[in-house]
Coordinates of C-alpha atoms and ligand atoms in Angstrom, one line a residue:
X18 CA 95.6 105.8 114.5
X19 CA 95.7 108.0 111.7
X20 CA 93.7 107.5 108.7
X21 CA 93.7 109.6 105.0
X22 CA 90.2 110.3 104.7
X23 CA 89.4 110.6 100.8
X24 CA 86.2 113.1 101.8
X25 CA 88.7 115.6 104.3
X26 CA 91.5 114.8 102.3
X27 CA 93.8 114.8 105.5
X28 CA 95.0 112.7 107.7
X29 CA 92.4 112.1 110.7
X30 CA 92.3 110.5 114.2
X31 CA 90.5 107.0 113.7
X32 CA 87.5 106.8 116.1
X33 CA 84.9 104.1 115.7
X34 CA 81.3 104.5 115.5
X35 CA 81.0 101.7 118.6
X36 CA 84.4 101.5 120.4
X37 CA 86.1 98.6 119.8
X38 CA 84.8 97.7 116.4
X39 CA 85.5 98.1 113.2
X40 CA 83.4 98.2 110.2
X41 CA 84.6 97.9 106.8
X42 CA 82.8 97.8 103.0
X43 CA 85.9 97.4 100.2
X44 CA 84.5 97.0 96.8
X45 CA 85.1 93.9 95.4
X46 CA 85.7 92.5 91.6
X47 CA 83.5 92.2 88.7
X48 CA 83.4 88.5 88.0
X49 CA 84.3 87.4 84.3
X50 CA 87.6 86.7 83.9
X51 CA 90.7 85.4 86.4
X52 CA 91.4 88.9 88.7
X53 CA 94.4 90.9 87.4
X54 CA 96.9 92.0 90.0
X55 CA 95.5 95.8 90.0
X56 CA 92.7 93.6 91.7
X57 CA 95.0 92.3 93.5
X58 CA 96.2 95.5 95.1
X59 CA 93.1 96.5 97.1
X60 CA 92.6 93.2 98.4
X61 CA 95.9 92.8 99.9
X62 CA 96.2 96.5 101.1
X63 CA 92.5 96.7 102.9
X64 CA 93.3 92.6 104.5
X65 CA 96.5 94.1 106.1
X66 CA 94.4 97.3 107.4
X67 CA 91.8 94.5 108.5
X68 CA 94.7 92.4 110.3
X69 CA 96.5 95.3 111.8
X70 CA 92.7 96.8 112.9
X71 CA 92.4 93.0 115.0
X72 CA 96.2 92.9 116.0
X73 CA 95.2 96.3 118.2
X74 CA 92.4 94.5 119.2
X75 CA 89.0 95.7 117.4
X76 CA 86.8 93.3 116.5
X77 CA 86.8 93.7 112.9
X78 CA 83.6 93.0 110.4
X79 CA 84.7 93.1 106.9
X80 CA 82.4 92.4 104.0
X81 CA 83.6 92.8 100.1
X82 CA 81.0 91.9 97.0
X83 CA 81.1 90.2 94.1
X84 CA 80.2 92.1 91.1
X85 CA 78.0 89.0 89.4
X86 CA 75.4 91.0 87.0
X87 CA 77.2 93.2 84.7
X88 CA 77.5 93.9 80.7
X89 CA 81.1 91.6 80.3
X90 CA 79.7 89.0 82.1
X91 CA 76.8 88.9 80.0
X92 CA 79.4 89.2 76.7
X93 CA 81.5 86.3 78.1
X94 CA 78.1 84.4 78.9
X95 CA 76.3 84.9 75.2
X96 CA 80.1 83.7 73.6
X97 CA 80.6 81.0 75.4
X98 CA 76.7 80.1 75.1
X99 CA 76.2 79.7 78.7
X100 CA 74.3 81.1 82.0
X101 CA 75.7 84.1 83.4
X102 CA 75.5 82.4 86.6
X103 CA 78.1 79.9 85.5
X104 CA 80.6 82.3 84.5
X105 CA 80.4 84.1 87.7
X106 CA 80.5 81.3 90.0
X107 CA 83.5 79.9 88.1
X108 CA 85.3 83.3 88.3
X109 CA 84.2 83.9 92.3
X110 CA 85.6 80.2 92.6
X111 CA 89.1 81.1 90.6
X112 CA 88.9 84.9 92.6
X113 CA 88.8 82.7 96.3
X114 CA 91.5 80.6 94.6
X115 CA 93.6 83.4 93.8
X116 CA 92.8 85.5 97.4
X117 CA 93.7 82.4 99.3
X118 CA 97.2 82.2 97.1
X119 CA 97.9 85.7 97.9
X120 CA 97.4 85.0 101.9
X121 CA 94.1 87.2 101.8
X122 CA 91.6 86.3 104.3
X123 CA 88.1 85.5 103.1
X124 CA 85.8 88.6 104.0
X125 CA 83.4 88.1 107.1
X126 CA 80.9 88.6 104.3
X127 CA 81.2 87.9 100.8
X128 CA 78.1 89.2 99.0
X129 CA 76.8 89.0 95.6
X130 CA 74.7 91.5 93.2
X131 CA 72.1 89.0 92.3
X132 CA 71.5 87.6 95.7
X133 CA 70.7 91.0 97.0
X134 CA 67.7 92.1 94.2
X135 CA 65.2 92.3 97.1
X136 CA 67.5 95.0 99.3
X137 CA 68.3 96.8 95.6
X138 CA 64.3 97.4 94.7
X139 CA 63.6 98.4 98.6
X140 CA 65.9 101.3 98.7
X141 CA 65.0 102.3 95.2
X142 CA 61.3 102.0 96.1
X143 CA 62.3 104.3 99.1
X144 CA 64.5 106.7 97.1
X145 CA 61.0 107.1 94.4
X146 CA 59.1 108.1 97.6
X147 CA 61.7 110.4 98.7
X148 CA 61.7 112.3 95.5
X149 CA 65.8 111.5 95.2
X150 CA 64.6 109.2 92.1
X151 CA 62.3 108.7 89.4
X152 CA 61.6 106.6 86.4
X153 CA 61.2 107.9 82.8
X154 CA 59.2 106.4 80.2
X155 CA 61.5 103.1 79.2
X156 CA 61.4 102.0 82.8
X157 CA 64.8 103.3 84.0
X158 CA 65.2 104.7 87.1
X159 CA 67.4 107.2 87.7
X160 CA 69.0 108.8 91.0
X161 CA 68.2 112.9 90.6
X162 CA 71.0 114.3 91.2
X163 CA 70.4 117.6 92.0
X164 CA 67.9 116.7 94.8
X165 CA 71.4 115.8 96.7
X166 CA 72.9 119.3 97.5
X167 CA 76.3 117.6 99.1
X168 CA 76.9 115.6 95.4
X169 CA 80.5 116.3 94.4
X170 CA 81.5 115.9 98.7
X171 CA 83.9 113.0 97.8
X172 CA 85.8 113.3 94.6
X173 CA 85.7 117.4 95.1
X174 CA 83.7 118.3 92.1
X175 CA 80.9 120.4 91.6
X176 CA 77.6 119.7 90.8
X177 CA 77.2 122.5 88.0
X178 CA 80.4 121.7 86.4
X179 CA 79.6 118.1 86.4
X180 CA 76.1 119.0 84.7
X181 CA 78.0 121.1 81.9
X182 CA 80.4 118.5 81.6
X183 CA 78.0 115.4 81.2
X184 CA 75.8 117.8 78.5
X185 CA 78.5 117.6 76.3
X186 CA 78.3 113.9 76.1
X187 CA 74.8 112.4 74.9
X188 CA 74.9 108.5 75.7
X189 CA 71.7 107.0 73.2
X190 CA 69.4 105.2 75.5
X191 CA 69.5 108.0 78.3
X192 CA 67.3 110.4 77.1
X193 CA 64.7 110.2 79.9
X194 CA 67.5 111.8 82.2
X195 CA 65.8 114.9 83.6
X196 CA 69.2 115.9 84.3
X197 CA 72.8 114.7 82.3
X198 CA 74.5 114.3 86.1
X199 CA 71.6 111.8 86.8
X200 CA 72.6 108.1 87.1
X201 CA 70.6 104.8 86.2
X202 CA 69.6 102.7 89.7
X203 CA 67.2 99.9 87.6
X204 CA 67.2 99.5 83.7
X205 CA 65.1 97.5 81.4
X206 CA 66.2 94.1 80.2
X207 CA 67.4 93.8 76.7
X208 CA 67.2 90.4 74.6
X209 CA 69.4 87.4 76.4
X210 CA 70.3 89.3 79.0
X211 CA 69.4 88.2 83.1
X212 CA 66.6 90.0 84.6
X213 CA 64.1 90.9 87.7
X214 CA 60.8 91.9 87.9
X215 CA 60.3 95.9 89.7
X216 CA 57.4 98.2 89.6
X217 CA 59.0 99.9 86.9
X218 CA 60.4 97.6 84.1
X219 CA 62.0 93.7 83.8
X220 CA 65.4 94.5 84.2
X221 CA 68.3 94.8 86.4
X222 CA 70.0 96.7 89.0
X223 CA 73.0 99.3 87.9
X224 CA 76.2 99.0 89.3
X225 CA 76.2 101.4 92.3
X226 CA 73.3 100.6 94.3
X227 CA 74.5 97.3 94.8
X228 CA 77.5 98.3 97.4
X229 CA 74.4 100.7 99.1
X230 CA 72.6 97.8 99.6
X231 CA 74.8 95.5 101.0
X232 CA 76.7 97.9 103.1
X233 CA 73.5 98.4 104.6
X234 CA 72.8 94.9 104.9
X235 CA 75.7 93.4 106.6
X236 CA 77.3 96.5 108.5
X237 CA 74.2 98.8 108.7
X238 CA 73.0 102.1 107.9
X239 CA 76.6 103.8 108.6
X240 CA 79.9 102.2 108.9
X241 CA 83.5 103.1 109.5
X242 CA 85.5 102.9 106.0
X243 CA 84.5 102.4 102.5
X244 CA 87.5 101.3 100.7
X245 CA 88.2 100.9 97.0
X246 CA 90.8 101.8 94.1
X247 CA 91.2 105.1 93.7
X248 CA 89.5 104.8 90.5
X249 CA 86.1 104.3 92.3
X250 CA 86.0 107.9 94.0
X251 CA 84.0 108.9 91.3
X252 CA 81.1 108.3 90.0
X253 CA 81.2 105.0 92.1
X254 CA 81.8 105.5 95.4
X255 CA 79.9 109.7 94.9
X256 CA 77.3 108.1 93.7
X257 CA 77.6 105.3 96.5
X258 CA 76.9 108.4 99.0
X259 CA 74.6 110.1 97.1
X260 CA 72.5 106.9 97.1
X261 CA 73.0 106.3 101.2
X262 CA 72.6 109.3 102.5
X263 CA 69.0 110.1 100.8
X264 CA 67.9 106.3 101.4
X265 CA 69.2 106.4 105.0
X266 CA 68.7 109.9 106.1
X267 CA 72.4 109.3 107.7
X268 CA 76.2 109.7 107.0
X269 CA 77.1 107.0 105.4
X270 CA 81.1 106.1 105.8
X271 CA 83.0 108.1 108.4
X272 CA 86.2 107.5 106.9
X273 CA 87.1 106.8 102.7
X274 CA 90.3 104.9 101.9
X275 CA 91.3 104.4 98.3
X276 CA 94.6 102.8 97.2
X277 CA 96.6 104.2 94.5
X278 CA 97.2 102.3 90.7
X279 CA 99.4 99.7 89.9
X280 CA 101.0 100.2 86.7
X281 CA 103.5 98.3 84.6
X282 CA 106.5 99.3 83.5
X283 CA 105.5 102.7 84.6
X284 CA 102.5 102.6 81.8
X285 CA 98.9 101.7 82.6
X286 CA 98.0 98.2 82.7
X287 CA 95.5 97.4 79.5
X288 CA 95.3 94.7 77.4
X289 CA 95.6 96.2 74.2
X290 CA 99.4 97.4 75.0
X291 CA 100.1 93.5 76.2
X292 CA 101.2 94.2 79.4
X293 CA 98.7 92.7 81.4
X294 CA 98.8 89.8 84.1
X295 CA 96.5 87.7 86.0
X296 CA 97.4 86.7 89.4
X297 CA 97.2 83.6 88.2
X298 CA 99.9 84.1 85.3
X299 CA 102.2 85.5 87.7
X300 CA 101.3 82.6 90.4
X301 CA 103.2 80.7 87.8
X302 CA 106.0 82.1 88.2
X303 CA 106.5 83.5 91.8
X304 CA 105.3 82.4 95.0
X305 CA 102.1 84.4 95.4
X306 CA 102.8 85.5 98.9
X307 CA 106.4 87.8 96.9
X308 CA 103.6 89.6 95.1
X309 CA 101.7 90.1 98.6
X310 CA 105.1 91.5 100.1
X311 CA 105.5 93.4 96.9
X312 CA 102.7 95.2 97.0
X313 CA 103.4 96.2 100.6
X314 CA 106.4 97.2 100.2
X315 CA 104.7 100.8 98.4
X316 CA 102.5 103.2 101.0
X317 CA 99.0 101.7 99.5
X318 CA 98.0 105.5 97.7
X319 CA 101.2 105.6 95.6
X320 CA 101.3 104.7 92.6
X321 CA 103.2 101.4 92.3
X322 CA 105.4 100.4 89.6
X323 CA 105.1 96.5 88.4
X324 CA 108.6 95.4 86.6
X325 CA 110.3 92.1 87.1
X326 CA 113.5 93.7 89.0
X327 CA 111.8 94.9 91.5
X328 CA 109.8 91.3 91.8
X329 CA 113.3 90.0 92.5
X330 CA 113.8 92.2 95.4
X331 CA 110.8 91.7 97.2
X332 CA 111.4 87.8 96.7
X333 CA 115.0 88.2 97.7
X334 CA 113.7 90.2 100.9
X335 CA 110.9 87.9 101.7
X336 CA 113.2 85.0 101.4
X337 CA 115.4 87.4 104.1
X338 CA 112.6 87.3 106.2
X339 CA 111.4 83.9 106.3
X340 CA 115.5 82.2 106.2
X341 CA 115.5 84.1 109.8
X342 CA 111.9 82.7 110.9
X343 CA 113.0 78.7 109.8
X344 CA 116.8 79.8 111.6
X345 CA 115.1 80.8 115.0
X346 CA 112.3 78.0 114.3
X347 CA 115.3 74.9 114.7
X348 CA 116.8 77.4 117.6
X349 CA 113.9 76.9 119.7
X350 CA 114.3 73.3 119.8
X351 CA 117.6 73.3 119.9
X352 CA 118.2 75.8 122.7
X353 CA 115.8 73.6 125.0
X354 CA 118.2 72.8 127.7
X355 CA 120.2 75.8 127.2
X356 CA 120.2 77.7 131.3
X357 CA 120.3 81.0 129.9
X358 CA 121.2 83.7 132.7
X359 CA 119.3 84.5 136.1
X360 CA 118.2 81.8 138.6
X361 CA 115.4 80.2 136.3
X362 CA 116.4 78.2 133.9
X363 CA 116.0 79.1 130.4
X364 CA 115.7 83.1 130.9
X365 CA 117.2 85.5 129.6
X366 CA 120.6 86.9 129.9
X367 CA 120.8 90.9 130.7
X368 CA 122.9 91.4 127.3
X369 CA 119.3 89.3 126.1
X370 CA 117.2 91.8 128.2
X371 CA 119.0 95.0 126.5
X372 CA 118.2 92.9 123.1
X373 CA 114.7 92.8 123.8
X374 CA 114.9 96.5 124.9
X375 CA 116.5 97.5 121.2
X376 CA 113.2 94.8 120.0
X377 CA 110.8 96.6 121.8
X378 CA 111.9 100.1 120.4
X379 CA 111.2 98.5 116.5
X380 CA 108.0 96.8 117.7
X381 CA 107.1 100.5 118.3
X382 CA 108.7 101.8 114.8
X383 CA 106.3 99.2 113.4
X384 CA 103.4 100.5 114.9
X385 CA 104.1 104.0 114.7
X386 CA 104.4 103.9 110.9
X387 CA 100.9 101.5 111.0
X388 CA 99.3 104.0 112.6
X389 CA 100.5 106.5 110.2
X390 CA 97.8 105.7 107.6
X391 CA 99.3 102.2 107.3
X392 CA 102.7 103.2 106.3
X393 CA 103.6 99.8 105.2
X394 CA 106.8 100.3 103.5
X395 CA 108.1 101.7 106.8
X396 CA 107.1 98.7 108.8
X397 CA 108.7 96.6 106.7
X398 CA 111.4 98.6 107.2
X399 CA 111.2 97.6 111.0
X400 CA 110.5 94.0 110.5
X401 CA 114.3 93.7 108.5
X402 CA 115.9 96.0 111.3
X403 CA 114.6 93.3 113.3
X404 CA 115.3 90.4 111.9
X405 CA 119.0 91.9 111.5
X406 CA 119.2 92.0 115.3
X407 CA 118.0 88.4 115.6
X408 CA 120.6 87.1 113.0
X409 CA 123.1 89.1 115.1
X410 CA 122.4 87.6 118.2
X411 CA 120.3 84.5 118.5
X412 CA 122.3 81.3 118.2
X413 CA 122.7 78.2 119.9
X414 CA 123.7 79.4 122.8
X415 CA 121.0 81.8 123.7
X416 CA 118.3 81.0 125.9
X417 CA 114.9 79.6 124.9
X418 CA 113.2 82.7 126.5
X419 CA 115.1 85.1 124.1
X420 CA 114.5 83.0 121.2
X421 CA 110.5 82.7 122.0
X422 CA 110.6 86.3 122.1
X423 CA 112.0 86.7 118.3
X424 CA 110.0 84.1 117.0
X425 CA 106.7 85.4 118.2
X426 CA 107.4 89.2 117.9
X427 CA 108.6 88.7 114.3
X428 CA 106.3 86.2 113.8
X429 CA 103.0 88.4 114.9
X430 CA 104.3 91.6 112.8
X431 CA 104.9 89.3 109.8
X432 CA 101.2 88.4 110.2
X433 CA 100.1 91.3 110.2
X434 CA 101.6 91.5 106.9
X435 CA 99.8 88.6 105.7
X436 CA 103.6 87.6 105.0
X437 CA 104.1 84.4 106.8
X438 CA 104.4 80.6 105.5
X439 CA 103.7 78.8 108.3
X440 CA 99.8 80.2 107.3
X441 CA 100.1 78.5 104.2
X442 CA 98.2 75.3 105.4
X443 CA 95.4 77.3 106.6
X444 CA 94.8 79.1 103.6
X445 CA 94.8 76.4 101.5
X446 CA 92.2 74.7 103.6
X447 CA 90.7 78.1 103.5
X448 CA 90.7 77.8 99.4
X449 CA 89.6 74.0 99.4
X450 CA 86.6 75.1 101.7
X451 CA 85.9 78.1 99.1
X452 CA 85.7 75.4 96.4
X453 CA 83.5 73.2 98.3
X454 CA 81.2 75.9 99.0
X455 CA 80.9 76.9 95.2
X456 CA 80.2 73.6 94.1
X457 CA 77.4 73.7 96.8
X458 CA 75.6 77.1 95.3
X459 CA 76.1 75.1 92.0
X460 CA 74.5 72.4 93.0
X461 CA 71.4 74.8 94.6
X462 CA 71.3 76.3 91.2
X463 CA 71.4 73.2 89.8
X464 CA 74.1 74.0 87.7
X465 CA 75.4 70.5 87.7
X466 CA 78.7 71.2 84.9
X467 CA 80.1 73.6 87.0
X468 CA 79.6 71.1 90.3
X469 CA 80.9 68.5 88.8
X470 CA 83.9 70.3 87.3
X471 CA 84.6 71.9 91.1
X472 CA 84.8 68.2 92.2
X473 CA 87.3 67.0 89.2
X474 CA 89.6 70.2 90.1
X475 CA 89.6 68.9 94.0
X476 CA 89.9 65.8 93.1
X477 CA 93.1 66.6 91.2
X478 CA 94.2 68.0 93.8
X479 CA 93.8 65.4 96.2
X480 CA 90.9 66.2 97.8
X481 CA 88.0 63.6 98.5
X482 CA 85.0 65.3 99.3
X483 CA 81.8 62.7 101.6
X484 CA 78.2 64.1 101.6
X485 CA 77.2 63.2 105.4
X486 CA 74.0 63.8 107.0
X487 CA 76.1 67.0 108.7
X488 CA 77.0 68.2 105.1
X489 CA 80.2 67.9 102.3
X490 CA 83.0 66.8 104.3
X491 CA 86.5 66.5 103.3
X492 CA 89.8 64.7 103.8
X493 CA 93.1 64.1 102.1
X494 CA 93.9 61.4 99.6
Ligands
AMP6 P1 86.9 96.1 89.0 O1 86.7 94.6 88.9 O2 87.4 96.8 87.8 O3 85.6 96.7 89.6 O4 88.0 96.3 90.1 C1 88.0 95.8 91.4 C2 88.9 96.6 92.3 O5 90.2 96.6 91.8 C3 88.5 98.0 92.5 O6 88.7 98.4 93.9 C4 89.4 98.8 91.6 O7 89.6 100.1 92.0 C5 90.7 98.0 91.8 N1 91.6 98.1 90.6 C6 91.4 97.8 89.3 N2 92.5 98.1 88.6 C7 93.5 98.4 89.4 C8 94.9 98.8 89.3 N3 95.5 98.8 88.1 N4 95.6 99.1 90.4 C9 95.0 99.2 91.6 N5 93.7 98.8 91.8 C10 92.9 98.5 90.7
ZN7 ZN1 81.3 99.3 95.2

């Protein structure tokens, strides 16, 4: 398998740090408001690397955080009069919603910021001892830039034109920086806002050393791929390795994956131009999984163009896709009894056998362009070549062995691509359990409104929720 490695910038041969396994960091959203689809885009593209990583067999561990301690969730908190808390457990409650809509599995880990303040003051403590940090008069701690010769290794930049660049810009509460390339790792509280106690000040943690942290804590000191928008290569993900590395003492990612920008109507999403949607807008108007196959239909570092025609096509091609799965679904009852050809009953014919030949050589397209740094839009290319042949050839006369086939060779690729209905069930169970376990951290932070209003929104959808001695159990209406 080939992977684009952001640090080589090339294309490199995939070989795991322990063979057989796979582990993977993507950074996750910043919790205060419903996830846009830009979000949406490195979810989907890093949970069909994670699928297509277990369909050749690794044993995949996959953790992606929850940004919950940040300056707009501290805004949307102080204007709505609340907790910051509550406005990040409602938004990692609508985010599950929304992943679960979009046919993205939940991460084997999903951590959050301000659950991992312990692991944050640690490695700071041990970067202060190292001499890679230090703490200025106000309390801030800052990451010292310079004491890091390989700093610039993953966006490409260099150190001394970085430290020209940032003297030109003077940001008013810095001034303890030794150095303007220097970055904050703790800062003191301010008025209203959420903080910790350090050796250094009452404050909180800055942005980056929270994916250092939990990196570390759930995949170790160095893991496979750190994934992320491509809009994270620098500072956040330089700064990520600037931050490892000295902690650590080892490489910290082997490989860097970052997915390319989704735009729309060819301009840059923002809210001030107006032409800005929430999955959630959009899952009002098409079935979440057409903006799953959407997105896959683009290699994930191109750009990728949002517009309502192209929408239409990927529904129209999905709808392709699964009018052939429901066609050979009836067929495999109803060619039960069919003989078929050879002295068993129900195997295949040779004309089947050739079939399965012409299969097998698009089963391989589909993989080749997988391992091609997860050339998606090619093997969705192979999926319709495939599902052309089946329309072509499997009818009611055809045997139950060569209609098994289809179904579970079409079936498996289309899973891969996170692209299949009959997973619908499961996902929503997956997004009901989601919910349940929100309102349970709620109810541990005694944050009884946002329980109670977890229950109500279950409850309206049909859910009845039983506390038993073995925990919140639920059932149907
Ligand atoms: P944020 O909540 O801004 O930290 O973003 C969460 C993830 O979404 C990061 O991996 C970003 O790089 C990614 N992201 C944000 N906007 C877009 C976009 N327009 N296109 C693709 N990825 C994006
Ligand atoms: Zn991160």
């Amino acid at each position: 398998m080939k992977i684009f490695n952001t640090l080589s910038r090339r294309k490199e041969e995939f070989v795991p740090l322990e063979p057989g396994k796979v582990k993977i960091y993507v950074c996750g959203p910043t919790v205060y408001n419903y996830i846009h689809i830009g979000n949406a885009r490195p979810m989907i593209v890093f949970d069909t690397v994670r699928r297509y990583f277990e369909y050749k067999g690794y044993e995949v561990n996959y953790v992606s955080n929850f940004t919950d301690v940040d300056d707009k969730i501290i805004n949307k908190a102080l204007e709505e009069g609340v907790d910051a808390s509550v406005i990040s457990e409602r938004f990692i409650a609508e985010c599950k919603k929304d992943m679960a809509g979009l046919n993205v599995r939940p991460a084997t880990t999903h951590p959050q910021a301000t659950k991992e303040i312990p692991g944050m003051l640690d490695m700071i403590r041990t970067l202060v001892e190292k001499g890679h940090a230090y703490a200025a008069k106000d309390g801030t701690v800052y990451f010292r830039t310079e004491s890091f010769p390989e700093y610039g290794k993953l966006s490409h930049k260099n150190l001394d034109e970085l430290q020209s660049g940032f003297r030109e810009i003077k940001v008013t509460g810095e001034e303890g920086k030794e150095d303007p390339a220097d970055f904050v790792l703790w800062k003191p509280k301010k008025e209203g806002e959420p903080y910790w106690e350090s050796p250094w000040c009452d404050g909180r943690p800055g942005w980056h050393i929270e994916c250092s942290v939990m990196a570390k804590r759930y995949l170790g000191d160095e893991i496979d791929i750190h994934a992320g928008g491509e809009d994270l290569i620098f500072p956040h993900h330089e700064n990520e390795i600037a931050q490892s590395e000295c902690a650590n003492g080892k490489p910290f990612a082997r490989y860097w994956m970052h997915n390319g920008f989704l735009n729309i109507d060819n301009k840059k999403m923002s809210k001030s131009l107006g032409n800005f949607f929430t999955v959630r807008e959009i899952s009002e108007k098409y079935d979440l999984q057409v903006l799953r196959f959407f997105m896959l239909s683009a290699h994930y570092r191109s750009p990728l163009n949002f517009s309502a025609e192209l929408m239409e096509a990927s529904k129209n091609g999905l709808e392709r896709i699964r009018t052939a799965m429901a066609k050979l679904k009836e067929l495999e009852q109803s060619t039960q009894g069919n003989s078929g050809g050879g002295a068993q009953t129900g195997a295949m014919t040779e004309t089947e056998q050739e079939n399965v030949s012409a299969a097998k050589e698009l089963v391989a397209k589909y993989e080749a362009a997988m391992d091609d740094d997860f050339n998606t839009a090619d093997a969705v290319s192979a999926i319709f070549e495939l599902v052309k042949l089946s329309n072509s050839t499997a009818s009611e006369t055809a045997s139950p062995a060569y209609i098994s086939y289809l179904r579970q060779t079409i079936g498996q690729l289309c899973d891969v691509m996170g692209i299949i209905t009959e997973t619908k069930k499961e996902s929503l169970d997956e997004e009901i359990e989601a919910m349940i376990e929100a309102r349970q951290q709620a109810r541990k932070e005694k944050n009884y409104a946002l329980a109670d209003e977890i229950r109500g929104k279950l409850s309206e959808m049909g859910i009845i929720l039983e506390d038993t001695r073995q925990g919140v159990k639920w059932r149907r209406a």
